[in-house]
mmCIF file of C-alpha atoms and ligand atoms in Angstrom:
data_model
loop_
_atom_site.group_PDB
_atom_site.id
_atom_site.type_symbol
_atom_site.label_atom_id
_atom_site.label_comp_id
_atom_site.label_asym_id
_atom_site.label_seq_id
_atom_site.Cartn_x
_atom_site.Cartn_y
_atom_site.Cartn_z
ATOM 1 C CA MET G 1 27.029 6.166 -20.479
ATOM 2 C CA ILE G 2 27.753 5.732 -16.797
ATOM 3 C CA ILE G 3 25.207 3.812 -14.764
ATOM 4 C CA ILE G 4 25.336 4.161 -10.973
ATOM 5 C CA GLY G 5 24.193 0.863 -9.452
ATOM 6 C CA ALA G 6 24.475 -2.777 -10.572
ATOM 7 C CA GLY G 7 21.045 -3.851 -9.328
ATOM 8 C CA SER G 8 17.548 -4.605 -10.664
ATOM 9 C CA VAL G 9 17.448 -1.378 -12.674
ATOM 10 C CA GLY G 10 21.104 -0.713 -13.524
ATOM 11 C CA VAL G 11 22.000 -4.088 -15.046
ATOM 12 C CA PRO G 12 19.070 -4.444 -17.518
ATOM 13 C CA THR G 13 19.637 -0.777 -18.408
ATOM 14 C CA ALA G 14 23.300 -1.545 -19.139
ATOM 15 C CA LEU G 15 22.168 -4.391 -21.383
ATOM 16 C CA ALA G 16 19.911 -1.983 -23.287
ATOM 17 C CA THR G 17 22.502 0.795 -23.627
ATOM 18 C CA ALA G 18 25.290 -1.620 -24.644
ATOM 19 C CA LYS G 19 22.937 -3.244 -27.158
ATOM 20 C CA GLY G 20 22.104 0.227 -28.480
ATOM 21 C CA GLY G 21 25.794 0.831 -29.154
ATOM 22 C CA LEU G 22 26.659 3.109 -26.231
ATOM 23 C CA LYS G 23 29.984 2.674 -24.468
ATOM 24 C CA THR G 24 28.622 1.631 -21.076
ATOM 25 C CA LEU G 25 30.248 1.592 -17.640
ATOM 26 C CA VAL G 26 28.408 0.414 -14.513
ATOM 27 C CA LEU G 27 29.748 1.403 -11.086
ATOM 28 C CA ASP G 28 28.754 -0.160 -7.771
ATOM 29 C CA PHE G 29 30.302 0.130 -4.325
ATOM 30 C CA LEU G 30 29.390 -3.460 -3.456
ATOM 31 C CA PRO G 31 31.758 -6.288 -4.451
ATOM 32 C CA SER G 32 29.601 -7.846 -7.190
ATOM 33 C CA VAL G 33 26.372 -7.686 -9.129
ATOM 34 C CA ALA G 34 22.908 -7.906 -7.436
ATOM 35 C CA GLN G 35 24.169 -7.531 -3.879
ATOM 36 C CA ALA G 36 21.699 -4.903 -2.626
ATOM 37 C CA ASP G 37 17.893 -5.113 -2.900
ATOM 38 C CA ASN G 38 17.679 -7.194 -6.056
ATOM 39 C CA LYS G 39 18.377 -10.313 -4.031
ATOM 40 C CA HIS G 40 15.768 -9.341 -1.423
ATOM 41 C CA ALA G 41 12.879 -9.426 -3.915
ATOM 42 C CA ILE G 42 10.703 -12.535 -3.966
ATOM 43 C CA GLY G 43 10.382 -12.426 -7.755
ATOM 44 C CA GLY G 44 6.773 -11.470 -8.508
ATOM 45 C CA ILE G 45 6.205 -9.710 -11.838
ATOM 46 C CA ARG G 46 2.763 -8.378 -12.665
ATOM 47 C CA ALA G 47 1.228 -6.056 -15.210
ATOM 48 C CA THR G 48 -2.061 -5.806 -13.351
ATOM 49 C CA HIS G 49 -1.676 -2.329 -11.891
ATOM 50 C CA SER G 50 -4.310 0.407 -11.861
ATOM 51 C CA ASN G 51 -1.955 3.032 -13.307
ATOM 52 C CA ILE G 52 -1.728 2.807 -17.097
ATOM 53 C CA GLY G 53 1.957 3.787 -17.297
ATOM 54 C CA LYS G 54 2.958 1.184 -14.764
ATOM 55 C CA ALA G 55 0.705 -1.470 -16.347
ATOM 56 C CA LEU G 56 2.227 -0.950 -19.804
ATOM 57 C CA LEU G 57 5.795 -0.877 -18.462
ATOM 58 C CA CYS G 58 5.205 -4.113 -16.573
ATOM 59 C CA LYS G 59 3.469 -5.711 -19.566
ATOM 60 C CA ARG G 60 6.729 -5.121 -21.427
ATOM 61 C CA SER G 61 8.645 -6.704 -18.491
ATOM 62 C CA ILE G 62 6.449 -9.793 -18.800
ATOM 63 C CA GLU G 63 7.147 -10.027 -22.555
ATOM 64 C CA ILE G 64 10.894 -9.802 -21.861
ATOM 65 C CA PHE G 65 10.852 -12.381 -19.069
ATOM 66 C CA SER G 66 8.648 -14.848 -20.940
ATOM 67 C CA GLU G 67 10.821 -14.742 -24.073
ATOM 68 C CA TRP G 68 14.134 -14.702 -22.208
ATOM 69 C CA GLU G 69 15.062 -18.378 -22.206
ATOM 70 C CA LYS G 70 14.154 -18.837 -25.869
ATOM 71 C CA LYS G 71 16.089 -15.738 -26.889
ATOM 72 C CA TYR G 72 19.151 -15.963 -24.636
ATOM 73 C CA GLY G 73 19.251 -19.645 -23.619
ATOM 74 C CA ASP G 74 19.303 -19.012 -19.842
ATOM 75 C CA ASP G 75 16.734 -20.542 -17.491
ATOM 76 C CA ILE G 76 15.706 -17.731 -15.132
ATOM 77 C CA TRP G 77 12.889 -19.763 -13.532
ATOM 78 C CA TRP G 78 10.193 -17.747 -15.313
ATOM 79 C CA HIS G 79 6.816 -19.200 -14.454
ATOM 80 C CA GLN G 80 3.565 -17.735 -15.733
ATOM 81 C CA GLY G 81 1.445 -18.686 -12.712
ATOM 82 C CA GLY G 82 -0.689 -15.536 -12.516
ATOM 83 C CA TYR G 83 -1.629 -13.293 -9.607
ATOM 84 C CA THR G 84 -4.808 -13.457 -7.547
ATOM 85 C CA PHE G 85 -6.054 -10.717 -5.194
ATOM 86 C CA LEU G 86 -8.635 -12.105 -2.749
ATOM 87 C CA ALA G 87 -11.842 -10.335 -1.700
ATOM 88 C CA PHE G 88 -13.195 -10.974 1.795
ATOM 89 C CA SER G 89 -15.440 -7.920 2.127
ATOM 90 C CA LYS G 90 -18.067 -6.292 -0.077
ATOM 91 C CA GLU G 91 -15.897 -3.178 -0.170
ATOM 92 C CA ASP G 92 -12.816 -5.090 -1.424
ATOM 93 C CA GLU G 93 -14.983 -6.949 -3.959
ATOM 94 C CA LYS G 94 -16.284 -3.625 -5.282
ATOM 95 C CA VAL G 95 -12.803 -2.078 -5.495
ATOM 96 C CA LEU G 96 -11.260 -5.162 -7.144
ATOM 97 C CA LYS G 97 -14.106 -5.450 -9.689
ATOM 98 C CA ALA G 98 -13.750 -1.764 -10.597
ATOM 99 C CA THR G 99 -9.965 -2.222 -10.976
ATOM 100 C CA VAL G 100 -10.478 -5.264 -13.214
ATOM 101 C CA LYS G 101 -12.760 -3.167 -15.444
ATOM 102 C CA LEU G 102 -10.092 -0.478 -15.716
ATOM 103 C CA GLN G 103 -7.300 -2.987 -16.327
ATOM 104 C CA LYS G 104 -9.320 -4.707 -19.043
ATOM 105 C CA SER G 105 -9.680 -1.312 -20.730
ATOM 106 C CA PHE G 106 -5.826 -1.180 -20.878
ATOM 107 C CA GLY G 107 -5.931 -4.535 -22.703
ATOM 108 C CA LEU G 108 -4.807 -6.582 -19.692
ATOM 109 C CA ASN G 109 -5.918 -10.181 -19.377
ATOM 110 C CA ILE G 110 -7.620 -10.234 -15.989
ATOM 111 C CA ASP G 111 -10.956 -11.408 -14.563
ATOM 112 C CA PHE G 112 -12.851 -11.542 -11.310
ATOM 113 C CA LEU G 113 -13.373 -15.193 -10.343
ATOM 114 C CA THR G 114 -16.058 -16.783 -8.176
ATOM 115 C CA THR G 115 -15.168 -18.380 -4.844
ATOM 116 C CA GLU G 116 -15.435 -21.830 -6.468
ATOM 117 C CA ARG G 117 -12.827 -20.935 -9.110
ATOM 118 C CA VAL G 118 -10.512 -19.421 -6.464
ATOM 119 C CA LYS G 119 -10.794 -22.693 -4.487
ATOM 120 C CA GLU G 120 -9.648 -24.593 -7.589
ATOM 121 C CA LEU G 121 -6.656 -22.241 -7.987
ATOM 122 C CA ILE G 122 -5.644 -22.446 -4.311
ATOM 123 C CA PRO G 123 -6.596 -25.919 -3.044
ATOM 124 C CA GLY G 124 -7.276 -25.938 0.692
ATOM 125 C CA ILE G 125 -7.951 -22.196 1.000
ATOM 126 C CA ASN G 126 -10.107 -21.248 3.973
ATOM 127 C CA GLU G 127 -13.275 -20.082 2.215
ATOM 128 C CA LYS G 128 -14.827 -18.434 5.293
ATOM 129 C CA GLY G 129 -15.983 -15.027 4.090
ATOM 130 C CA LEU G 130 -14.274 -15.432 0.691
ATOM 131 C CA LEU G 131 -16.194 -13.567 -2.024
ATOM 132 C CA GLY G 132 -13.916 -14.426 -4.963
ATOM 133 C CA GLY G 133 -10.834 -12.772 -6.343
ATOM 134 C CA THR G 134 -9.075 -11.379 -9.364
ATOM 135 C CA TYR G 135 -6.995 -13.619 -11.591
ATOM 136 C CA SER G 136 -4.428 -12.426 -14.134
ATOM 137 C CA PRO G 137 -2.942 -15.576 -15.751
ATOM 138 C CA GLU G 138 -0.199 -13.752 -17.673
ATOM 139 C CA ASP G 139 1.529 -12.360 -14.591
ATOM 140 C CA GLY G 140 4.264 -14.535 -13.131
ATOM 141 C CA ASN G 141 7.483 -14.891 -11.253
ATOM 142 C CA ALA G 142 11.178 -15.475 -11.839
ATOM 143 C CA SER G 143 14.319 -15.776 -9.778
ATOM 144 C CA PRO G 144 15.665 -12.224 -9.233
ATOM 145 C CA LEU G 145 19.235 -13.543 -8.899
ATOM 146 C CA LEU G 146 19.190 -15.834 -11.930
ATOM 147 C CA SER G 147 17.570 -13.104 -14.023
ATOM 148 C CA LEU G 148 20.025 -10.420 -13.004
ATOM 149 C CA HIS G 149 23.030 -12.673 -13.522
ATOM 150 C CA SER G 150 21.756 -13.509 -16.984
ATOM 151 C CA PHE G 151 21.242 -9.790 -17.806
ATOM 152 C CA PHE G 152 24.742 -9.183 -16.413
ATOM 153 C CA ARG G 153 26.465 -11.824 -18.575
ATOM 154 C CA HIS G 154 24.695 -10.694 -21.751
ATOM 155 C CA SER G 155 25.394 -7.006 -21.077
ATOM 156 C CA LYS G 156 29.106 -7.836 -20.724
ATOM 157 C CA ARG G 157 29.004 -9.893 -23.908
ATOM 158 C CA LEU G 158 27.651 -6.776 -25.639
ATOM 159 C CA GLY G 159 30.477 -4.632 -24.276
ATOM 160 C CA ALA G 160 29.210 -3.190 -20.968
ATOM 161 C CA GLU G 161 31.994 -2.805 -18.406
ATOM 162 C CA TYR G 162 31.526 -3.166 -14.649
ATOM 163 C CA ARG G 163 33.638 -1.790 -11.803
ATOM 164 C CA PHE G 164 32.810 -2.976 -8.299
ATOM 165 C CA ASN G 165 33.950 -1.744 -4.876
ATOM 166 C CA GLU G 166 33.751 1.738 -6.337
ATOM 167 C CA LYS G 167 31.476 4.392 -4.854
ATOM 168 C CA VAL G 168 30.294 7.410 -6.822
ATOM 169 C CA ILE G 169 30.981 10.435 -4.621
ATOM 170 C CA GLY G 170 30.705 13.298 -7.095
ATOM 171 C CA ILE G 171 29.221 14.326 -10.422
ATOM 172 C CA ASP G 172 31.165 17.070 -12.174
ATOM 173 C CA ILE G 173 29.216 19.776 -13.926
ATOM 174 C CA LYS G 174 30.601 22.528 -16.185
ATOM 175 C CA LYS G 175 28.422 25.215 -17.756
ATOM 176 C CA ASN G 176 25.322 23.294 -16.667
ATOM 177 C CA LYS G 177 26.447 20.115 -18.367
ATOM 178 C CA ILE G 178 27.633 16.819 -16.924
ATOM 179 C CA VAL G 179 31.297 16.340 -17.748
ATOM 180 C CA GLY G 180 32.382 13.543 -15.450
ATOM 181 C CA ILE G 181 32.017 11.358 -12.426
ATOM 182 C CA LYS G 182 34.194 11.017 -9.360
ATOM 183 C CA THR G 183 34.420 7.804 -7.341
ATOM 184 C CA ASN G 184 36.447 6.914 -4.266
ATOM 185 C CA LYS G 185 39.010 5.409 -6.656
ATOM 186 C CA ALA G 186 38.982 7.284 -9.961
ATOM 187 C CA LYS G 187 37.601 10.000 -12.218
ATOM 188 C CA TYR G 188 35.703 9.313 -15.461
ATOM 189 C CA LYS G 189 34.713 11.612 -18.298
ATOM 190 C CA THR G 190 31.119 11.279 -19.459
ATOM 191 C CA SER G 191 28.198 13.342 -20.652
ATOM 192 C CA ALA G 192 25.469 10.913 -19.607
ATOM 193 C CA VAL G 193 24.712 9.386 -16.228
ATOM 194 C CA ILE G 194 21.916 7.108 -15.101
ATOM 195 C CA ASN G 195 20.972 7.069 -11.450
ATOM 196 C CA ALA G 196 19.999 3.469 -10.706
ATOM 197 C CA ALA G 197 21.146 3.596 -7.095
ATOM 198 C CA GLY G 198 17.951 2.154 -5.574
ATOM 199 C CA ALA G 199 17.622 2.932 -1.883
ATOM 200 C CA GLN G 200 20.528 5.415 -2.230
ATOM 201 C CA ALA G 201 19.099 7.188 -5.285
ATOM 202 C CA LYS G 202 18.177 10.223 -3.201
ATOM 203 C CA GLU G 203 21.803 10.596 -2.049
ATOM 204 C CA VAL G 204 23.028 10.316 -5.643
ATOM 205 C CA GLY G 205 20.485 12.984 -6.687
ATOM 206 C CA LYS G 206 21.921 15.289 -4.021
ATOM 207 C CA LEU G 207 25.309 15.144 -5.783
ATOM 208 C CA ILE G 208 23.835 17.508 -8.375
ATOM 209 C CA GLY G 209 21.548 19.359 -5.980
ATOM 210 C CA LEU G 210 18.393 17.386 -6.752
ATOM 211 C CA ASP G 211 15.917 16.497 -4.045
ATOM 212 C CA LEU G 212 14.401 13.324 -5.485
ATOM 213 C CA PRO G 213 11.056 12.301 -3.976
ATOM 214 C CA ILE G 214 12.119 8.850 -2.954
ATOM 215 C CA LYS G 215 12.147 7.055 0.387
ATOM 216 C CA PRO G 216 13.340 3.527 1.153
ATOM 217 C CA GLU G 217 10.709 1.400 2.873
ATOM 218 C CA SER G 218 11.680 -1.830 4.560
ATOM 219 C CA HIS G 219 9.810 -5.077 4.064
ATOM 220 C CA GLU G 220 10.528 -8.599 5.268
ATOM 221 C CA ALA G 221 10.228 -11.866 3.410
ATOM 222 C CA GLY G 222 10.889 -15.558 3.926
ATOM 223 C CA ILE G 223 11.151 -18.933 2.237
ATOM 224 C CA THR G 224 10.026 -22.426 3.278
ATOM 225 C CA GLU G 225 11.337 -25.905 2.691
ATOM 226 C CA PRO G 226 10.217 -27.420 -0.659
ATOM 227 C CA VAL G 227 6.907 -29.305 -0.811
ATOM 228 C CA LYS G 228 4.994 -30.841 -3.732
ATOM 229 C CA LYS G 229 3.672 -28.073 -5.968
ATOM 230 C CA PHE G 230 -0.006 -27.442 -5.187
ATOM 231 C CA PHE G 231 -0.785 -23.901 -6.351
ATOM 232 C CA SER G 232 0.479 -21.594 -9.076
ATOM 233 C CA PRO G 233 -0.499 -17.945 -8.608
ATOM 234 C CA MET G 234 0.960 -15.256 -6.368
ATOM 235 C CA VAL G 235 -1.769 -15.001 -3.719
ATOM 236 C CA VAL G 236 -2.395 -11.512 -2.323
ATOM 237 C CA ASP G 237 -4.500 -11.158 0.822
ATOM 238 C CA VAL G 238 -5.387 -7.472 1.009
ATOM 239 C CA ARG G 239 -7.085 -7.525 4.413
ATOM 240 C CA PRO G 240 -5.406 -5.151 6.862
ATOM 241 C CA TYR G 241 -4.527 -6.822 10.144
ATOM 242 C CA THR G 242 -4.355 -5.404 13.646
ATOM 243 C CA ASP G 243 -2.964 -7.480 16.446
ATOM 244 C CA GLU G 244 -1.791 -6.323 19.864
ATOM 245 C CA LYS G 245 0.770 -9.093 20.215
ATOM 246 C CA PHE G 246 2.176 -9.369 16.697
ATOM 247 C CA GLY G 247 1.617 -5.885 15.299
ATOM 248 C CA ASN G 248 -0.162 -4.465 12.297
ATOM 249 C CA SER G 249 0.148 -5.188 8.607
ATOM 250 C CA LYS G 250 -1.505 -3.985 5.420
ATOM 251 C CA ASN G 251 -1.391 -7.077 3.249
ATOM 252 C CA TYR G 252 0.780 -10.090 2.541
ATOM 253 C CA TYR G 253 1.489 -12.211 -0.518
ATOM 254 C CA PHE G 254 3.055 -15.552 -1.343
ATOM 255 C CA TYR G 255 3.650 -18.043 -4.154
ATOM 256 C CA GLN G 256 5.267 -21.426 -4.632
ATOM 257 C CA ASN G 257 8.398 -21.371 -6.758
ATOM 258 C CA ASN G 258 9.501 -23.993 -9.253
ATOM 259 C CA GLU G 259 11.405 -25.912 -6.535
ATOM 260 C CA GLY G 260 8.195 -26.137 -4.454
ATOM 261 C CA LYS G 261 9.390 -23.583 -1.876
ATOM 262 C CA ILE G 262 6.887 -20.958 -0.733
ATOM 263 C CA LEU G 263 8.143 -17.377 -0.759
ATOM 264 C CA PHE G 264 6.225 -14.860 1.310
ATOM 265 C CA CYS G 265 6.314 -11.164 2.076
ATOM 266 C CA LEU G 266 4.333 -8.734 4.218
ATOM 267 C CA THR G 267 3.586 -5.018 3.969
ATOM 268 C CA PRO G 268 3.879 -3.498 7.449
ATOM 269 C CA SER G 269 1.477 -0.871 8.723
ATOM 270 C CA PRO G 270 2.458 1.905 9.063
ATOM 271 C CA ASN G 271 5.258 1.776 6.470
ATOM 272 C CA ILE G 272 8.738 1.497 7.977
ATOM 273 C CA ILE G 273 10.830 4.209 6.392
ATOM 274 C CA GLY G 274 14.594 3.928 6.606
ATOM 275 C CA ILE G 275 17.534 1.826 5.592
ATOM 276 C CA ASP G 276 17.617 -0.758 8.366
ATOM 277 C CA ARG G 277 18.008 -4.207 6.758
ATOM 278 C CA ARG G 278 18.224 -6.232 10.004
ATOM 279 C CA GLU G 279 15.414 -8.793 10.189
ATOM 280 C CA THR G 280 12.993 -8.571 13.134
ATOM 281 C CA SER G 281 11.627 -11.198 15.518
ATOM 282 C CA SER G 282 8.039 -10.000 14.983
ATOM 283 C CA PHE G 283 7.749 -10.662 11.231
ATOM 284 C CA LEU G 284 7.608 -14.463 11.258
ATOM 285 C CA PRO G 285 4.971 -14.945 13.982
ATOM 286 C CA GLN G 286 2.914 -12.206 12.347
ATOM 287 C CA ILE G 287 2.895 -13.582 8.805
ATOM 288 C CA ALA G 288 2.770 -17.256 9.879
ATOM 289 C CA LYS G 289 -0.445 -16.566 11.772
ATOM 290 C CA ARG G 290 -2.001 -14.900 8.737
ATOM 291 C CA MET G 291 -0.893 -17.537 6.233
ATOM 292 C CA VAL G 292 -2.004 -20.534 8.306
ATOM 293 C CA GLN G 293 -5.380 -18.896 8.866
ATOM 294 C CA LEU G 294 -5.807 -18.510 5.099
ATOM 295 C CA LEU G 295 -4.260 -21.812 4.041
ATOM 296 C CA PRO G 296 -4.391 -24.237 7.019
ATOM 297 C CA ARG G 297 -2.428 -26.929 5.142
ATOM 298 C CA LEU G 298 0.693 -24.761 5.578
ATOM 299 C CA LYS G 299 0.711 -25.283 9.347
ATOM 300 C CA ASN G 300 3.474 -27.923 9.405
ATOM 301 C CA ILE G 301 5.733 -26.498 6.714
ATOM 302 C CA LYS G 302 9.195 -25.487 7.906
ATOM 303 C CA ILE G 303 10.615 -22.040 7.325
ATOM 304 C CA ARG G 304 14.155 -22.029 6.002
ATOM 305 C CA ARG G 305 15.084 -18.373 6.264
ATOM 306 C CA THR G 306 13.765 -14.817 6.571
ATOM 307 C CA TRP G 307 15.330 -11.548 5.484
ATOM 308 C CA ARG G 308 14.638 -7.829 5.266
ATOM 309 C CA GLY G 309 15.299 -5.409 2.458
ATOM 310 C CA LEU G 310 14.276 -2.093 0.980
ATOM 311 C CA TYR G 311 11.765 -0.966 -1.592
ATOM 312 C CA PRO G 312 12.944 2.380 -2.974
ATOM 313 C CA MET G 313 9.507 4.035 -2.927
ATOM 314 C CA THR G 314 8.017 7.089 -4.558
ATOM 315 C CA LYS G 315 4.874 8.743 -3.151
ATOM 316 C CA ASN G 316 2.472 7.066 -5.581
ATOM 317 C CA GLY G 317 4.512 3.888 -6.100
ATOM 318 C CA ASN G 318 5.261 4.721 -9.730
ATOM 319 C CA PRO G 319 8.796 4.647 -11.169
ATOM 320 C CA LEU G 320 10.587 7.945 -11.640
ATOM 321 C CA VAL G 321 12.025 7.971 -15.124
ATOM 322 C CA GLY G 322 13.227 10.962 -17.023
ATOM 323 C CA LYS G 323 15.845 13.411 -18.036
ATOM 324 C CA VAL G 324 16.864 16.062 -15.582
ATOM 325 C CA GLY G 325 15.962 19.387 -17.090
ATOM 326 C CA GLU G 326 18.410 21.962 -15.809
ATOM 327 C CA VAL G 327 21.549 19.896 -16.127
ATOM 328 C CA GLY G 328 22.118 19.156 -19.796
ATOM 329 C CA GLY G 329 23.460 15.771 -20.711
ATOM 330 C CA THR G 330 22.290 13.978 -17.599
ATOM 331 C CA LEU G 331 19.850 11.222 -17.953
ATOM 332 C CA MET G 332 18.443 10.260 -14.605
ATOM 333 C CA LEU G 333 16.598 7.016 -14.788
ATOM 334 C CA LEU G 334 15.471 6.416 -11.310
ATOM 335 C CA VAL G 335 14.696 3.237 -9.460
ATOM 336 C CA CYS G 336 11.953 1.085 -10.645
ATOM 337 C CA VAL G 337 9.833 0.548 -7.592
ATOM 338 C CA ASP G 338 7.219 -1.851 -6.301
ATOM 339 C CA LYS G 339 6.906 -5.151 -8.126
ATOM 340 C CA VAL G 340 8.700 -4.126 -11.253
ATOM 341 C CA LEU G 341 11.736 -5.916 -12.458
ATOM 342 C CA CYS G 342 12.350 -4.073 -15.665
HETATM 343 C C1 FAD K 1 11.203 -8.268 0.886
HETATM 344 C C2 FAD K 1 11.129 -7.667 -0.489
HETATM 345 C C3 FAD K 1 10.385 -8.310 -1.479
HETATM 346 C C4 FAD K 1 10.315 -7.762 -2.753
HETATM 347 N N1 FAD K 1 9.597 -8.424 -3.717
HETATM 348 C C5 FAD K 1 9.559 -7.942 -4.973
HETATM 349 C C6 FAD K 1 8.864 -8.631 -6.000
HETATM 350 O O1 FAD K 1 8.269 -9.687 -5.778
HETATM 351 N N2 FAD K 1 8.894 -8.096 -7.256
HETATM 352 C C7 FAD K 1 9.570 -6.924 -7.534
HETATM 353 O O2 FAD K 1 9.579 -6.501 -8.692
HETATM 354 N N3 FAD K 1 10.211 -6.236 -6.567
HETATM 355 C C8 FAD K 1 10.221 -6.712 -5.308
HETATM 356 N N4 FAD K 1 10.903 -6.023 -4.342
HETATM 357 C C9 FAD K 1 11.469 -4.715 -4.679
HETATM 358 C C10 FAD K 1 12.785 -4.826 -5.407
HETATM 359 O O3 FAD K 1 13.700 -5.620 -4.665
HETATM 360 C C11 FAD K 1 13.364 -3.435 -5.608
HETATM 361 O O4 FAD K 1 12.372 -2.566 -6.098
HETATM 362 C C12 FAD K 1 14.503 -3.442 -6.624
HETATM 363 O O5 FAD K 1 15.463 -4.425 -6.292
HETATM 364 C C13 FAD K 1 15.141 -2.072 -6.690
HETATM 365 O O6 FAD K 1 16.109 -2.133 -7.710
HETATM 366 P P1 FAD K 1 17.230 -1.011 -7.836
HETATM 367 O O7 FAD K 1 18.065 -1.354 -9.006
HETATM 368 O O8 FAD K 1 16.554 0.310 -7.768
HETATM 369 O O9 FAD K 1 18.076 -1.194 -6.483
HETATM 370 P P2 FAD K 1 19.194 -2.288 -6.124
HETATM 371 O O10 FAD K 1 18.911 -3.599 -6.754
HETATM 372 O O11 FAD K 1 19.324 -2.233 -4.641
HETATM 373 O O12 FAD K 1 20.506 -1.690 -6.833
HETATM 374 C C14 FAD K 1 21.026 -0.424 -6.484
HETATM 375 C C15 FAD K 1 22.550 -0.521 -6.518
HETATM 376 O O13 FAD K 1 23.106 0.788 -6.489
HETATM 377 C C16 FAD K 1 24.336 0.726 -5.748
HETATM 378 N N5 FAD K 1 24.685 2.083 -5.320
HETATM 379 C C17 FAD K 1 23.944 2.927 -4.555
HETATM 380 N N6 FAD K 1 24.606 4.110 -4.383
HETATM 381 C C18 FAD K 1 25.787 4.010 -5.063
HETATM 382 C C19 FAD K 1 26.880 4.877 -5.247
HETATM 383 N N7 FAD K 1 26.916 6.123 -4.720
HETATM 384 N N8 FAD K 1 27.931 4.423 -5.971
HETATM 385 C C20 FAD K 1 27.943 3.167 -6.520
HETATM 386 N N9 FAD K 1 26.903 2.312 -6.376
HETATM 387 C C21 FAD K 1 25.836 2.719 -5.657
HETATM 388 C C22 FAD K 1 23.992 -0.237 -4.602
HETATM 389 O O14 FAD K 1 25.162 -0.791 -4.027
HETATM 390 C C23 FAD K 1 23.121 -1.270 -5.314
HETATM 391 O O15 FAD K 1 23.878 -2.392 -5.749
HETATM 392 C C24 FAD K 1 11.000 -6.541 -3.065
HETATM 393 C C25 FAD K 1 11.753 -5.916 -2.066
HETATM 394 C C26 FAD K 1 11.836 -6.469 -0.803
HETATM 395 C C27 FAD K 1 12.660 -5.775 0.230
#
């Protein structure tokens, strides 16, 4: 089994294939593990999606993350602090309540809380116009880097091999079957390949003539200095925002990690398609304004750092997973997108 990409998808997949007894090789053109978009994630992991496939997949992620330390002995900073989506309009309240009903029918533990309960969860929240919010206590967060390094070590222990600084530039096909892989350094024989190339998955698909429906979208995030822990859930403010000076955004979300630092991220509007990972000067004033308005006690907290990375997105935000029909022997598992660390 050859896995292209040593990131959020490739490394846990290598752990699974090595554990299942397959001779596994992971190739990445970067110099070490988790050097692309894995380290740009802020670490939120939730099962509360409105698509059943995604909800069940993420429920399994939560089981894996919550049992990880007990099973493998590594602290990956898993914290089951929940997620809360806030409602500030009748329309959002209606949509969120309908989603909760659907999610409950999938067996997910989620409720719609009153404003009073939301105020207990997020002390100091500006309650002006707040109509309540969803709360899913089993969702949580973990450190993307610690998690991936732990997956990496255990996959190697089980026999997976990694080669870095090596770019896959060709996939050899004979009689409609995969027979090998070509990199900038070597050739390998294989009958099974997994495309876990994240933002470059489309380019890897093109190596066998596939036009994969995937586009990288860039998002920015940041982290503050540590302060005493005062709230647990990932807070999602779904109100769209239009501002002449600072620009437009769809929503933003933030949580406090186990060191007391607040990690935050914003969804721009419209989406920014492309592979530019250079941070902008507009992100911080834009999100700071929104966060301080929602949680005024954040106004004096210092920001340590911001960064920009890519979400490899599909049209509906669901992962693309499956075997490629026409080319026998290929298994194309494609990028797990949007809030899934599987
Ligand atoms: C600001 C921000 C916040 C985010 N927050 C969250 C969050 O809270 N929760 C969440 O679940 N997700 C979050 N994400 C999304 C998450 O980071 C991505 O969905 C995830 O990292 C994608 O994983 P991947 O394995 O597909 O890609 P990556 O982790 O980027 O790995 C792909 C690897 O493939 C390699 N590669 C590509 N082409 C080749 C080739 N031809 N040959 C060899 N190697 C190749 C690359 O070098 C790279 O190392 C966030 C993203 C951003 C930008």
